[in-house]
Structure formats: C-alpha cells, structure tokens
mmCIF file of C-alpha atoms in Angstrom:
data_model
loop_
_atom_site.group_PDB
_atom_site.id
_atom_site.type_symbol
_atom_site.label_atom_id
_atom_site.label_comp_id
_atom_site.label_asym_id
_atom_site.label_seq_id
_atom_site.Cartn_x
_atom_site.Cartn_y
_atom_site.Cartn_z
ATOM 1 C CA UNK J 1 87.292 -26.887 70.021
ATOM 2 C CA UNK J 2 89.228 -23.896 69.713
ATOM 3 C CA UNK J 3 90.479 -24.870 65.975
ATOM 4 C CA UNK J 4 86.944 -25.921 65.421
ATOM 5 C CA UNK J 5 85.618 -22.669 66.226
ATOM 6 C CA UNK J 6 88.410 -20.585 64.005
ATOM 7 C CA UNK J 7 87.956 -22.863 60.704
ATOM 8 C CA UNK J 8 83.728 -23.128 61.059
ATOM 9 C CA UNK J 9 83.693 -27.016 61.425
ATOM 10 C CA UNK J 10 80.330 -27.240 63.464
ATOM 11 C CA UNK J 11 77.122 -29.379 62.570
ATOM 12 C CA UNK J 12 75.546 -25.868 60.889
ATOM 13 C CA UNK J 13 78.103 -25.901 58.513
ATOM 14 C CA UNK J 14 78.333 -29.939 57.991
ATOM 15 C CA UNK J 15 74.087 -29.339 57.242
ATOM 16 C CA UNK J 16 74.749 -27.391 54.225
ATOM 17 C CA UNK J 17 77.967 -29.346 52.202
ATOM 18 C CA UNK J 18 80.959 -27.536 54.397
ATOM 19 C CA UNK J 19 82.810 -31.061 55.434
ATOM 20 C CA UNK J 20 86.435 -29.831 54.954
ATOM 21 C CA UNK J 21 88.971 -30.882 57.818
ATOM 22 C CA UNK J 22 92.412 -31.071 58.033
ATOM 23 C CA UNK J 23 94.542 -34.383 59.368
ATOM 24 C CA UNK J 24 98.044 -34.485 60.295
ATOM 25 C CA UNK J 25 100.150 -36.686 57.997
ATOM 26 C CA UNK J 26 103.875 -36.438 59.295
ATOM 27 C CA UNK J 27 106.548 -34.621 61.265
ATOM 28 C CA UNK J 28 109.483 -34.367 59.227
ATOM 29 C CA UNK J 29 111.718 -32.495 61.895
ATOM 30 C CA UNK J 30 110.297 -28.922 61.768
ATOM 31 C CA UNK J 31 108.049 -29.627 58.810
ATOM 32 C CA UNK J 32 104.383 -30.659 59.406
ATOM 33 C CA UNK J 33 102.496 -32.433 56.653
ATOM 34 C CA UNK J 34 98.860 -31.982 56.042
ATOM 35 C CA UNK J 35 96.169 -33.711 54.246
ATOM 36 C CA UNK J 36 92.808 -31.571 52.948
ATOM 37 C CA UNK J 37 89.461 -33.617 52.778
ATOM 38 C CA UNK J 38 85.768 -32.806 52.057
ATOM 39 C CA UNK J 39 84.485 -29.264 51.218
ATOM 40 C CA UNK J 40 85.518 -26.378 52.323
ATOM 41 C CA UNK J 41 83.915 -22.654 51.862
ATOM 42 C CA UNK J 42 87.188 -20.860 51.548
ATOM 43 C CA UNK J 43 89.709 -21.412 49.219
ATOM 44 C CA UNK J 44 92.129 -24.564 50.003
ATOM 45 C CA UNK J 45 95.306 -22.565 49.833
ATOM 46 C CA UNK J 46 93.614 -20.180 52.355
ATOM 47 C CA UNK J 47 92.494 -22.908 54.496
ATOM 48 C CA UNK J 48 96.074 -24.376 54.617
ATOM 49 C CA UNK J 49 97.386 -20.750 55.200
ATOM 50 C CA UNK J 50 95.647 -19.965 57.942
ATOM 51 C CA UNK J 51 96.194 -23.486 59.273
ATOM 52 C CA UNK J 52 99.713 -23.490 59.261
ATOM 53 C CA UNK J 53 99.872 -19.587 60.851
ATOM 54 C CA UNK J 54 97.392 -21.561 63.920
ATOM 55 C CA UNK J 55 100.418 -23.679 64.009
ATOM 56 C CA UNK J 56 102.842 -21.515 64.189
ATOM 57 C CA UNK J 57 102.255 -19.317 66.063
ATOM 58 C CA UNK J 58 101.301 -22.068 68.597
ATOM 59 C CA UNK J 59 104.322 -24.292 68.157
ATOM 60 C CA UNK J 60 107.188 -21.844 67.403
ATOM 61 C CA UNK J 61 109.435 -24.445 66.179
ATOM 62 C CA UNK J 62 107.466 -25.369 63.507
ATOM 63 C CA UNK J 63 109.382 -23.537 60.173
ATOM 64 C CA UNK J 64 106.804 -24.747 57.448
ATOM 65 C CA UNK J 65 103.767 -25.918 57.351
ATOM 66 C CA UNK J 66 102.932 -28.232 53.659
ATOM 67 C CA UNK J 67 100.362 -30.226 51.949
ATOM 68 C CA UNK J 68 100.884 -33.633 51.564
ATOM 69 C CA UNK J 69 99.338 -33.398 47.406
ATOM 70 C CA UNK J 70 99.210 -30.227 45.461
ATOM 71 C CA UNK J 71 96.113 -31.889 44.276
ATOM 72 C CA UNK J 72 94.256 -31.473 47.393
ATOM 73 C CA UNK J 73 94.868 -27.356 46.832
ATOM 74 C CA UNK J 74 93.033 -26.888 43.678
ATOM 75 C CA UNK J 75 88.964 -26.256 43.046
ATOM 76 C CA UNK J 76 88.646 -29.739 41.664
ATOM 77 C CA UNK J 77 89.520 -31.424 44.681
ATOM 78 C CA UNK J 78 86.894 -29.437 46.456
ATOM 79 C CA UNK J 79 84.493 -29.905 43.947
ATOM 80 C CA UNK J 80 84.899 -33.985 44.149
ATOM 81 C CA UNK J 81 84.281 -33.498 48.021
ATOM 82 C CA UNK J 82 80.687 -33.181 46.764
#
C-alpha cells in the first residue's frame, strides 16, 4: 500500500490511462532487476529513479537498482502502453 500510495497507482489514476507498475525480474546478488509496464504520468527514468531510492533506502544492501530493457525507459514505450 505504502509503494502504492508514493507512485499514484490507485483506481483514480487507472480511470484516466495511468496503468504503469513496476515487477521484479531478478536478484543478481546486490543488483535488482526491474521491468516497466503500462502508462505512467512521470517520466520512466524518473519512475525507475525514485523506485530504486524506495529500495534503497529500505534494503541497504541493495547497490543498484536496473531495468531489465532500455526500451522500457523511453516515451515510446509509454506511448504503446496506450
């Protein structure tokens, strides 16, 4: 809930196009992999930003936080969430 709260995933947001959300891919030792699908309202490198400082700061151990496809960082990839 708490993540849900910070990032604006709610039904309000789903009404109007927002679907963005964020799924853990992998653990490679300190290194957590993401994956970016649906819309988001911010910019994907800020969403995976502020994602991985959530994580960080949460789970000290954690050294990088990455995205699983550079792809899923640019405005075309949140353009074909439409």
């Amino acid at each position: 809930e708490e993540i849900g709260t910070l990032f604006g995933y709610s039904a309000e947001n789903r009404g109007v196009g927002i679907t963005g959300g964020v799924d853990f891919v992998e653990l490679d030792g300190p290194i957590v992999m993401l994956r970016l699908k649906g819309r988001f309202w911010h910019q994907r490198p800020t969403v995976l930003a502020r994602v991985g400082a959530y994580l960080i700061g949460r789970i000290p151990e954690i050294i990088d936080v990455v995205i699983e496809d550079e792809y899923q960082l640019t405005d075309e990839a949140n353009e074909a969430a439409l």
